[in-house]
Coordinates of C-alpha atoms in Angstrom, one line a residue:
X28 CA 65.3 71.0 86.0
X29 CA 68.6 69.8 88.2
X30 CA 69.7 70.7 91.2
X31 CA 72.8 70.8 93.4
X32 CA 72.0 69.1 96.9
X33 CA 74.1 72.1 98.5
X34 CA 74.7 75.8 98.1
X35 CA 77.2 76.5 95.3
X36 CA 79.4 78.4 97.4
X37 CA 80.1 74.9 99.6
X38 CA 81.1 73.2 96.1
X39 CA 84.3 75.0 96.1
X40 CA 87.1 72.9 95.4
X41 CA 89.0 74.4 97.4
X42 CA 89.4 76.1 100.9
X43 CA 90.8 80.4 101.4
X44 CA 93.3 80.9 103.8
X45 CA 90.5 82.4 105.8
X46 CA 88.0 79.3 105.6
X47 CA 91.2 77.5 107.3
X48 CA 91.5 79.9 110.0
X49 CA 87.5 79.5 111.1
X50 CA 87.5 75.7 111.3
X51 CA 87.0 74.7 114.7
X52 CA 90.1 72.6 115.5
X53 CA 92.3 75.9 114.1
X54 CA 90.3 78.4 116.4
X55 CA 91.2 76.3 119.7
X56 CA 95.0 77.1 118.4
X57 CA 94.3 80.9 119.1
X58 CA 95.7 82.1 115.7
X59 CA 96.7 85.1 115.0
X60 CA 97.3 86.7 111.7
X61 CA 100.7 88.5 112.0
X62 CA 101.6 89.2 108.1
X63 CA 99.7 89.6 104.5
X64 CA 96.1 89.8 106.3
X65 CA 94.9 91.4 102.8
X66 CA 96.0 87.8 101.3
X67 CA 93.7 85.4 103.6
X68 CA 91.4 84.9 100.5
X69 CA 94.3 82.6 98.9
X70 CA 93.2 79.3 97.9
X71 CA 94.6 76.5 100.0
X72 CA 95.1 73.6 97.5
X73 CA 97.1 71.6 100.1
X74 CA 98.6 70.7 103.4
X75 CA 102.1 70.6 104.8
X76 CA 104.4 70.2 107.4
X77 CA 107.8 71.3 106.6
X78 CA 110.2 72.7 108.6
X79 CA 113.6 72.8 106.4
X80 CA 114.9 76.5 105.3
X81 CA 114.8 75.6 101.1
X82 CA 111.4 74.5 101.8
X83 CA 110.5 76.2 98.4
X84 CA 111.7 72.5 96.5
X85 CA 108.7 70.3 98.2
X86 CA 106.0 72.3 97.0
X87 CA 103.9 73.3 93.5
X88 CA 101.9 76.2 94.8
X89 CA 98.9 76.3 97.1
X90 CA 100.1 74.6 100.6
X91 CA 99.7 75.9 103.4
X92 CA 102.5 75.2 106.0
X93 CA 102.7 74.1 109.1
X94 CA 106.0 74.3 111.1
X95 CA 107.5 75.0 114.8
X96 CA 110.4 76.6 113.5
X97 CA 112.7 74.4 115.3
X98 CA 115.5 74.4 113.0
X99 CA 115.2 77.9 112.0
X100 CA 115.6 79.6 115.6
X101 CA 118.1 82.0 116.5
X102 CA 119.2 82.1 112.8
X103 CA 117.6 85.4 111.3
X104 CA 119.2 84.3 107.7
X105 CA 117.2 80.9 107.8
X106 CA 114.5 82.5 108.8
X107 CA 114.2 85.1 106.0
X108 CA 115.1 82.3 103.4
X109 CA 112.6 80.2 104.9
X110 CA 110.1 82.7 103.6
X111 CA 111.3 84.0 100.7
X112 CA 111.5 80.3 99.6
X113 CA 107.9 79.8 100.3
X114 CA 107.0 83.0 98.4
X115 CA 109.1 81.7 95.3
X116 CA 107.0 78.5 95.7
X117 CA 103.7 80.5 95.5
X118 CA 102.9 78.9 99.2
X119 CA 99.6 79.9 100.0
X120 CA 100.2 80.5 103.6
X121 CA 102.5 79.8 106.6
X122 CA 101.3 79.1 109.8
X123 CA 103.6 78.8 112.9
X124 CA 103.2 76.8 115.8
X125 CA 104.2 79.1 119.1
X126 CA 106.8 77.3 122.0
X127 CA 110.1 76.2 122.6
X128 CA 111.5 77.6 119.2
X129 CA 109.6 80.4 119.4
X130 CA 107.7 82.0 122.7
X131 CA 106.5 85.1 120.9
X132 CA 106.2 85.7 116.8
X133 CA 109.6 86.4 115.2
X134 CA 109.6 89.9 113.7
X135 CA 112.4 88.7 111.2
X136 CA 109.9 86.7 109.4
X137 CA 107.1 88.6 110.2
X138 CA 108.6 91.2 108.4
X139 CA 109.6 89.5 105.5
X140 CA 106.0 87.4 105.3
X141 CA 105.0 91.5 105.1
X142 CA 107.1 92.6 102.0
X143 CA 106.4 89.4 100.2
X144 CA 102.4 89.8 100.8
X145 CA 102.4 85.9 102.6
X146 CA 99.9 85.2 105.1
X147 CA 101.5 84.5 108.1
X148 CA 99.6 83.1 110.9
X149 CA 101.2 82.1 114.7
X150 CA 98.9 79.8 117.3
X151 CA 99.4 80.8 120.4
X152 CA 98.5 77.5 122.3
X153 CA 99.7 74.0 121.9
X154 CA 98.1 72.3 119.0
X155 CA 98.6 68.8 117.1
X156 CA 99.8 69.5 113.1
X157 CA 98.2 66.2 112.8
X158 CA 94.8 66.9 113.2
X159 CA 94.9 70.0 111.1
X160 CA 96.4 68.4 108.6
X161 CA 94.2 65.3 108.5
X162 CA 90.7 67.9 108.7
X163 CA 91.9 70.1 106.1
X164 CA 92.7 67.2 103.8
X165 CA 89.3 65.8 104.4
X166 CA 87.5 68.6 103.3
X167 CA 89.6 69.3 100.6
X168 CA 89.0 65.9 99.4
X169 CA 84.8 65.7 99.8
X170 CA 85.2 69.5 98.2
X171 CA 86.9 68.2 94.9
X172 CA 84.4 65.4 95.1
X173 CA 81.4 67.6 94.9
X174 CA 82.8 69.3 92.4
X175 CA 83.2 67.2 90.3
X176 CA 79.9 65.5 91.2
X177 CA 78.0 69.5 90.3
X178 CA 80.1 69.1 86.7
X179 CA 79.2 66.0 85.6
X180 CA 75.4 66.8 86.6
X181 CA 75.7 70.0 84.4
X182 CA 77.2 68.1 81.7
X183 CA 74.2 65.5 81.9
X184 CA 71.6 67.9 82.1
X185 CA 73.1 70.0 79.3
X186 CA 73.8 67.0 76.5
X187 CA 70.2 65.8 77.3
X188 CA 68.7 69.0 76.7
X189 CA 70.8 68.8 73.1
X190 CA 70.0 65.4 72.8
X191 CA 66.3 66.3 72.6
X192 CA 66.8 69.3 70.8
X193 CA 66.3 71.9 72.9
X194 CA 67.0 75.6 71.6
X195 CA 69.7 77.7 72.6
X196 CA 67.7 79.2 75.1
X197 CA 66.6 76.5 76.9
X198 CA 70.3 75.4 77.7
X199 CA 71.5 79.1 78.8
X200 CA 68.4 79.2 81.3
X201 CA 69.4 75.8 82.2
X202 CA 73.1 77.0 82.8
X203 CA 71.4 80.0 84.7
X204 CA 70.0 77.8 86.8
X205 CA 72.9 76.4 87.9
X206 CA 75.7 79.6 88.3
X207 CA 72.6 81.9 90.2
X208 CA 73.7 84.1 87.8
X209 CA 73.0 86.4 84.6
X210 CA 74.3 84.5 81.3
X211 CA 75.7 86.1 78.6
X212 CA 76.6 85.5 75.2
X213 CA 78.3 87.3 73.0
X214 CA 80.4 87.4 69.6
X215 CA 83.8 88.5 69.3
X216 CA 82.7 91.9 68.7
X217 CA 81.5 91.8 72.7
X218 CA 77.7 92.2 71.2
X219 CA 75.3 90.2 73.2
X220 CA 73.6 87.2 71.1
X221 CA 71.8 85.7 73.9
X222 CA 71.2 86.3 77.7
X223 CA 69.3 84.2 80.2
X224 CA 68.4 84.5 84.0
X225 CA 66.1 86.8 86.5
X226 CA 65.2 88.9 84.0
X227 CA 65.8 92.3 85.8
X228 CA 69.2 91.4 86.8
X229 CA 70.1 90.3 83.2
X230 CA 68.5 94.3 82.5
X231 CA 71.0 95.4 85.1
X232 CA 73.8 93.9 83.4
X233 CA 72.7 95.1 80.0
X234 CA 72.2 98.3 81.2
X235 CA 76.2 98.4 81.8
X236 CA 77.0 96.7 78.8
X237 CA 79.5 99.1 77.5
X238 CA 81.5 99.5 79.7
X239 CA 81.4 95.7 81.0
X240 CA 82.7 94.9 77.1
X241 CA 85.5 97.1 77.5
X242 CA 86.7 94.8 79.9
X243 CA 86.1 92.0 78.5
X244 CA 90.0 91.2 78.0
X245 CA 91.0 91.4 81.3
X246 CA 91.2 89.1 84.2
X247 CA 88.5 87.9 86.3
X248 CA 87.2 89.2 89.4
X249 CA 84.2 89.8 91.1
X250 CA 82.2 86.7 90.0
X251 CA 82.7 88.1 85.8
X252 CA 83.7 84.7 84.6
X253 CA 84.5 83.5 81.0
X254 CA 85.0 80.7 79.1
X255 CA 85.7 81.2 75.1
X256 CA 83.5 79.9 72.5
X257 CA 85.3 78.0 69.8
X258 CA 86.5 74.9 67.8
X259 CA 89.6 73.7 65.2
X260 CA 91.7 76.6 66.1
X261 CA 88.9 79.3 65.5
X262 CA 87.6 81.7 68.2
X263 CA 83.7 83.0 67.3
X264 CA 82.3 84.2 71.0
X265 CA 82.6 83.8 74.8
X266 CA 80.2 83.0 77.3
X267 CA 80.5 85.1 80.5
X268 CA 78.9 84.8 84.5
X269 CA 78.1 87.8 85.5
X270 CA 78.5 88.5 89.2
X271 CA 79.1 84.9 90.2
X272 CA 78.8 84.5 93.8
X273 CA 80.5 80.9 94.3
X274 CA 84.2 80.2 94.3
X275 CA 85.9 81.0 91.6
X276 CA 87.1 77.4 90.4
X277 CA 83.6 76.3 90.9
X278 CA 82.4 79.3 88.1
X279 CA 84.8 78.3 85.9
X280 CA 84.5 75.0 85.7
X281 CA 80.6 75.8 85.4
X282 CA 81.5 78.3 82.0
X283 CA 83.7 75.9 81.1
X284 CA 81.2 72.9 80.8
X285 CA 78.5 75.6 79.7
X286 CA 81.2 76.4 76.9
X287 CA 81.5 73.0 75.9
X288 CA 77.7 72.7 75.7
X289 CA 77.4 75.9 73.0
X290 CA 80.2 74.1 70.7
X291 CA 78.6 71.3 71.1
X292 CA 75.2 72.4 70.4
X293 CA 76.0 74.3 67.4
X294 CA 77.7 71.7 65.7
X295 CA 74.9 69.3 65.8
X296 CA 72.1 71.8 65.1
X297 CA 74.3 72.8 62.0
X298 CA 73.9 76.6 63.6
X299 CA 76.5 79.4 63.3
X300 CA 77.5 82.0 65.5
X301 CA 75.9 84.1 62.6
X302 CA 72.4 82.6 62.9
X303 CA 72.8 83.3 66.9
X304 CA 73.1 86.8 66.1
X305 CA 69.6 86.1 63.8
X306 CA 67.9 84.7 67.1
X307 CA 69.0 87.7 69.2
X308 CA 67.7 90.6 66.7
X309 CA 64.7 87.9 65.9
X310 CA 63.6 88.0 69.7
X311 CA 64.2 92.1 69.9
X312 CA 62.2 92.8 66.8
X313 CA 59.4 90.8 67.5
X314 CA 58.9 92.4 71.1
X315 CA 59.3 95.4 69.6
X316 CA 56.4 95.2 66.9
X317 CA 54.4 93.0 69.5
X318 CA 54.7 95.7 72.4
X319 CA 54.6 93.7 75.2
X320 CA 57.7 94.3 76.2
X321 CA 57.6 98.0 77.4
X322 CA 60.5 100.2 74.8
X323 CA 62.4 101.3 77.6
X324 CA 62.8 97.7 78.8
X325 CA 64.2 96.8 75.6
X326 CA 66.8 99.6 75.2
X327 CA 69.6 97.7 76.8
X328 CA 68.9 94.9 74.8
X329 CA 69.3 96.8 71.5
X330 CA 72.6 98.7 72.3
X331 CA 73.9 95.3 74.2
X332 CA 73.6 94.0 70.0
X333 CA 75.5 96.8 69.0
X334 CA 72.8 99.3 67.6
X335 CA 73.5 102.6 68.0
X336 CA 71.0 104.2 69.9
X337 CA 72.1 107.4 71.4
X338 CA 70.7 110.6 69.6
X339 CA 69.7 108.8 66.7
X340 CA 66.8 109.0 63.9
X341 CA 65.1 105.3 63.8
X342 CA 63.7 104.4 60.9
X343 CA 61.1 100.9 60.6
X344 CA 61.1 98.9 58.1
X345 CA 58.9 95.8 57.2
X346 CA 60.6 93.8 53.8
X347 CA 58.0 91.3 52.0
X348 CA 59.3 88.2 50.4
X349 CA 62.8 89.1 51.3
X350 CA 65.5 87.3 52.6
X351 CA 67.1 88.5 56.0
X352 CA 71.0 87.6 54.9
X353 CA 70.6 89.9 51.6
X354 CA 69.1 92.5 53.5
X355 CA 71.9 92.2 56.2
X356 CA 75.0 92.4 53.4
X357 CA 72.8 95.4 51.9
X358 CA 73.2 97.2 54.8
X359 CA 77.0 96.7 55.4
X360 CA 77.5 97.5 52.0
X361 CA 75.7 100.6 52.4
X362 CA 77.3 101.2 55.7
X363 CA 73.7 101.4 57.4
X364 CA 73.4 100.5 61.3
X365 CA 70.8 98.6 62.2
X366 CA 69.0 95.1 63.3
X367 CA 67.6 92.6 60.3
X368 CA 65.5 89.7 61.6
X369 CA 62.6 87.4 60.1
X370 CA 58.6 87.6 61.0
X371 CA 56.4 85.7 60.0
X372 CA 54.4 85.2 56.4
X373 CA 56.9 86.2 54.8
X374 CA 57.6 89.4 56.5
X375 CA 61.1 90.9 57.2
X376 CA 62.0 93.3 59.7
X377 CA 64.8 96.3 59.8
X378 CA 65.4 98.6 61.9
X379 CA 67.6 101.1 60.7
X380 CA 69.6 103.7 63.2
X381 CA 70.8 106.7 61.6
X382 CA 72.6 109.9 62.5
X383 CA 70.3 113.1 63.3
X384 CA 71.9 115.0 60.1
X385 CA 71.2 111.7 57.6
X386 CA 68.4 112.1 55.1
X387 CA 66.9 109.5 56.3
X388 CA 64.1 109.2 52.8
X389 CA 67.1 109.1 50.6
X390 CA 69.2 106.5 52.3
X391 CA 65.8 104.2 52.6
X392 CA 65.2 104.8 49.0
X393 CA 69.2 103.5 48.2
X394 CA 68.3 100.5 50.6
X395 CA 65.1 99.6 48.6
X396 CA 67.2 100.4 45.2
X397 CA 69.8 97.4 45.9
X398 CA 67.0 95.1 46.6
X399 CA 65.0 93.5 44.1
X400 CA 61.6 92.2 43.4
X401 CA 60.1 93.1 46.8
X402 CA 58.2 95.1 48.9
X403 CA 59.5 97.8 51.3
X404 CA 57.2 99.1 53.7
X405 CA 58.6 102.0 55.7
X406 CA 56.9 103.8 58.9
X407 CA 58.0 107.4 59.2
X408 CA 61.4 108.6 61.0
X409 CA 61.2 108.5 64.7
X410 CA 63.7 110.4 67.2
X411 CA 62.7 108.8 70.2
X412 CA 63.2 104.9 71.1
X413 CA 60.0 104.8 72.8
X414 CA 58.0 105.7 70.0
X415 CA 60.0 102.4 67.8
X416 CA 57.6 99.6 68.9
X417 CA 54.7 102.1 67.2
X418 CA 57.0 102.8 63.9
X419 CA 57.4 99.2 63.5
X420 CA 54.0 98.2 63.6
X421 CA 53.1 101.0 61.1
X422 CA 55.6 99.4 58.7
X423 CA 54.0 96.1 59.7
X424 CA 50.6 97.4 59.0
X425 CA 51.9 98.8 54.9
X426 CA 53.5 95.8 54.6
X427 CA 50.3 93.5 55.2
X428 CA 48.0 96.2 52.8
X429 CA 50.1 95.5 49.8
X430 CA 51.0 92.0 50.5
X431 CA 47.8 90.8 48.3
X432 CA 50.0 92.3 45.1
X433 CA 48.4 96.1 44.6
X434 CA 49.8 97.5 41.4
X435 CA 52.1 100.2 40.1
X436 CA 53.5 100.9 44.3
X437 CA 56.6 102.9 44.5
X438 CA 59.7 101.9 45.8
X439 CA 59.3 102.3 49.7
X440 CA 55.7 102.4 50.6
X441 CA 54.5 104.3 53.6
X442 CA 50.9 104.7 55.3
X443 CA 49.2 107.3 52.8
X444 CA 50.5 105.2 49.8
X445 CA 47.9 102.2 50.9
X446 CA 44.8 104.2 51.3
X447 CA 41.5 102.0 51.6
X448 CA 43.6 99.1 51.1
X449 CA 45.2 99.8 54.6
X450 CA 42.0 100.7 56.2
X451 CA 40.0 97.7 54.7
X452 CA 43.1 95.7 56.4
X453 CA 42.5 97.8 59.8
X454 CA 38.8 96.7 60.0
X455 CA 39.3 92.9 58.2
X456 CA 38.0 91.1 61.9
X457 CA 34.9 93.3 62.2
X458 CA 31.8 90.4 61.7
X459 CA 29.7 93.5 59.7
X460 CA 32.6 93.6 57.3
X461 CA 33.5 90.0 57.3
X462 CA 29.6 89.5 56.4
X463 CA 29.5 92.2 53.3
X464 CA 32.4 90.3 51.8
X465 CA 30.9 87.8 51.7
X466 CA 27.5 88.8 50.7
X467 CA 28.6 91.3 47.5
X468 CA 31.2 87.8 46.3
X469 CA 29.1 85.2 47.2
X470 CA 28.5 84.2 43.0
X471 CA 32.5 84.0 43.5
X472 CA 33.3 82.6 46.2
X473 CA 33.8 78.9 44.9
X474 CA 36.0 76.4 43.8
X475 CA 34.8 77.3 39.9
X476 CA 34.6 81.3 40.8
X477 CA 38.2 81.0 41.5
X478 CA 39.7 82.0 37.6
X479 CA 36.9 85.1 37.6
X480 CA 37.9 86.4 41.1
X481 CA 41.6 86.9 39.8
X482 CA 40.3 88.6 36.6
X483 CA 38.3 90.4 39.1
X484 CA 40.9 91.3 41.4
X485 CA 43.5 92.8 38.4
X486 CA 40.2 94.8 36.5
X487 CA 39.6 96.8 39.9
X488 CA 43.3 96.9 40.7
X489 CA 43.9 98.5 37.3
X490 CA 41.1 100.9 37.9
X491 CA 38.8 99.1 35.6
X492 CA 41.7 99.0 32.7
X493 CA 40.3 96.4 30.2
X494 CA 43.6 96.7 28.1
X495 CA 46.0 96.3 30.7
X496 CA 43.9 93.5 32.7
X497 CA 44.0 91.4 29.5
X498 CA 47.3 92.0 28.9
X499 CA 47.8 90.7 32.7
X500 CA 45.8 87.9 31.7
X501 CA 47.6 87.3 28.6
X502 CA 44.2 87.0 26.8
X503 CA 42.5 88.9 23.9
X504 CA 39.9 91.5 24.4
X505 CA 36.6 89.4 23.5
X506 CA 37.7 86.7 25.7
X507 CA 38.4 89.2 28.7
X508 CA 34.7 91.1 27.6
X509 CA 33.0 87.6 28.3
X510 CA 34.6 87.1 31.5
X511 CA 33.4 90.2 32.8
X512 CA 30.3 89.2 31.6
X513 CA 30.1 86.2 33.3
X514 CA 31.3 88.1 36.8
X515 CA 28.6 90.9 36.3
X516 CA 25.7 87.9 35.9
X517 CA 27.6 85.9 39.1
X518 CA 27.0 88.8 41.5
X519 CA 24.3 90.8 40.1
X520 CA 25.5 93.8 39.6
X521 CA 27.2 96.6 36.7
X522 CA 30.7 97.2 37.0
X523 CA 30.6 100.5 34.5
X524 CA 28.6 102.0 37.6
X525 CA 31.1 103.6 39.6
X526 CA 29.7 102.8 43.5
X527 CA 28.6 99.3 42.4
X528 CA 32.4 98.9 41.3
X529 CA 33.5 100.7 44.6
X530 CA 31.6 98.6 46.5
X531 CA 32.5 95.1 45.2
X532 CA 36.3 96.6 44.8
X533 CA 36.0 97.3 48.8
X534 CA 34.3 93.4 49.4
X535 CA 36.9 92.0 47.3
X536 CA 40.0 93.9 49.9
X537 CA 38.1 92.5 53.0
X538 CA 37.9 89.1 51.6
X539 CA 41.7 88.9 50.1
X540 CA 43.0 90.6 53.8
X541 CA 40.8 88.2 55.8
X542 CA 42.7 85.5 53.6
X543 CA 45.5 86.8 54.2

């Protein structure tokens, strides 16, 4: 990972008002602050000695300047104009040289530095303009330099990281790295997508999230710094600093190259702002069925992307063989909150948040109804957001006992719909049960068993049906009769006997869930 070679707060490209006044050459001047001391945080962009009354015309904004006030003494209207020209010309400061001109400060323009909010500073011994000029200059100069230096070394660090195809991730902690900072990113809806740095200080931020987005429009301050996300005329997110404690410039020339990073990154990985949103309620979900991440830890994260979470009836849901962007339009159609993301094997997870006075049965059963040819496992209701990460893995836990295709299953399945099934799939490491799989189907378990262990499967599933099995099977009735024969003489046993059935229906769940 880059580094800077010096403490971001030194890469400012520019010197405060204040910064000027502590240099050492300045402090031998004895300066005193006589005006606008609530202004000395005013960036100095330049410096100039000018001692004309229409001053205003030689500058763009940012000087700070010098003068002895020689042509403006004992001429109270010069020395007002002189002033009010520099405040038209957005001067950062003014700083006047005590002596012949002037033995003591001049309340004229003391006052009128006060009403236009001008820093005014007086030195009360002898010093050379020169010299203050040349050192300020200097520093100015190696300032912009290192600046520049830090933004190119981002940029560098950042493309290589695309280059090699890093995830999004991997450049935001990068950019982390570099601002000291919490990262965020968000949509234009202000809900978070992604987040990087210290880990309890991003927590911190998303703790505040709320209120933080309702702010989101307005200027900068206190280290929040933006830069907007975006290409060909069309806006889709922002990335933000949060509590930036460099110079301002310096942060925004930071977001701005992290800015161009994200565009940049999204257009070559083909990606969206949409599939962002996938990664960010991909990473919740998962933490939440995995529970390593402790619920409470994760509750900023989850209202940060925009789920209701405040007195509020969760609901877990685990969707086999379905696809997460269906499942995310049949929510908005239905006008259900809630989080979609992908597993794994297949396996989709929803998180629905509903109001306390929803039925929450009936509008799962309207969610299952608009989906088609899947399976929709659902854990019950939960009211409190610690209890989620368990609810999710119950719904994880239905969802794997049907996955092996049980018959005739309703449309939302929950826990006491999967019966041995789910226990079988409970105990599927065990070594004892592991071994009686594969001691009751060992005449099956092979390459030319393969065609009997299906019929197998569907007879048992059926509840020992022979009509509908061959029906399954699309064969006739002798032809099933044989194979049935030929499983019975594989395994050594009678399948019209109810516990010999039981027990090679119970190997035959151990075997397909340790497949599985």
């Amino acid at each position: 990972m880059s580094t800077t070679s010096e403490p971001l707060e030194s890469l400012a490209p520019t010197l405060s008002v204040r910064q000027v006044l502590m240099l050492e050459r300045v402090l031998a001047g004895e300066p005193e602050v006589v005006a606008g001391a609530a202004q000395l945080d005013r960036a100095v962009r330049w410096v100039h000695v000018a001692e004309a009354a229409d001053v205003g015309v030689m500058l763009s904004g940012g000087e700070m300047v010098l003068t002895t006030g020689v042509l403006l003494a004992g001429d109270d209207g010069k020395q007002t104009e002189y002033i009010h020209s520099l405040h038209r010309a957005e001067a950062a400061a003014v700083v006047l040289g005590l002596g012949r001109a002037f033995p003591a400060p001049p309340d004229v323009m003391r006052r009128a530095a006060e009403r236009c909010g001008l820093p005014m500073v007086v030195l009360h011994r002898p010093f050379p303009f020169a010299e203050l000029t040349e050192e300020v200059q200097a520093r100015l100069v190696r300032r912009k330099f290192a600046a520049v230096s830090m933004s190119e070394a981002v940029r560098t660090a950042l493309t290589g990281l695309i280059t090699a195809g890093a995830p999004l991730q991997r450049l935001l902690d990068e950019i982390a790295h570099h601002s000291g900072c919490p990262v965020v990113v968000t949509n234009l809806a202000h809900r978070v997508l992604a987040t990087a740095g210290e880990r309890s200080a991003v927590d911190d931020v998303l703790r505040d999230w709320e209120r933080i987005a309702r702010q989101a429009g307005g200027s900068e301050g206190d280290g929040w710094i933006r830069a907007e996300l975006g290409g060909r005329g069309e806006r889709w997110g922002q990335i933000m600093l949060c509590g930036y404690r460099g110079d301002t410039a310096t942060g925004r020339l930071l977001a701005d190259r992290a800015a161009e990073s994200l565009v940049l990154h999204r257009m070559l990985g083909g990606t969206s702002a949409h599939s962002w949103e996938e990664q960010s309620a991909q990473s919740l979900l998962t933490d939440l069925v995995s529970g390593v991440v402790p619920a409470r830890q994760l509750l900023p994260r989850a209202r940060a992307a925009g789920l209701p979470v405040n007195r509020r009836t969760f609901v877990p849901l685990v969707v086999r063989d379905g696809d997460p962007a269906e499942l995310d339009r049949v929510l908005r159609l239905l006008g259900l909150p809630g989080i979609v993301a992908e597993l794994a094997d297949g396996a989709t997870a929803v998180l629905l948040s509903l109001a306390r006075d929803q039925d929450a049965a009936v509008l799962t059963a309207n969610f299952a109804a608009r989906l088609t040819q899947t399976v929709v496992a659902a854990a019950d209701p939960r009211t409190a957001w610690d209890d989620v990460p368990a609810g999710m893995r119950e719904a994880r836990h239905v969802a794997d006992a049907v996955a092996s295709g049980a018959l005739d299953l309703p449309a939302v399945v929950r826990l006491k719909d999967v019966h041995l099934r789910g226990l079988i799939r409970l105990l599927r490491d065990d070594p004892h049960v592991q071994s009686f799989a594969e001691r009751e189907l060992d005449g099956l378990l092979c390459a030319a068993g393969d065609d009997l262990l299906a019929v197998l499967r569907t007879y048992l599933a059926t509840g020992r049906n022979k009509s509908r099995t061959a029906q399954l099977h699309h064969v006739s009735r002798p032809a099933l009769y044989r194979r049935l024969e030929a499983i019975q003489g594989r395994l050594g046993v009678d399948l019209d006997d109810f516990e010999q059935a039981a027990s090679v229906h119970i190997a035959l769940l151990a075997h397909d869930a340790q497949q599985a």
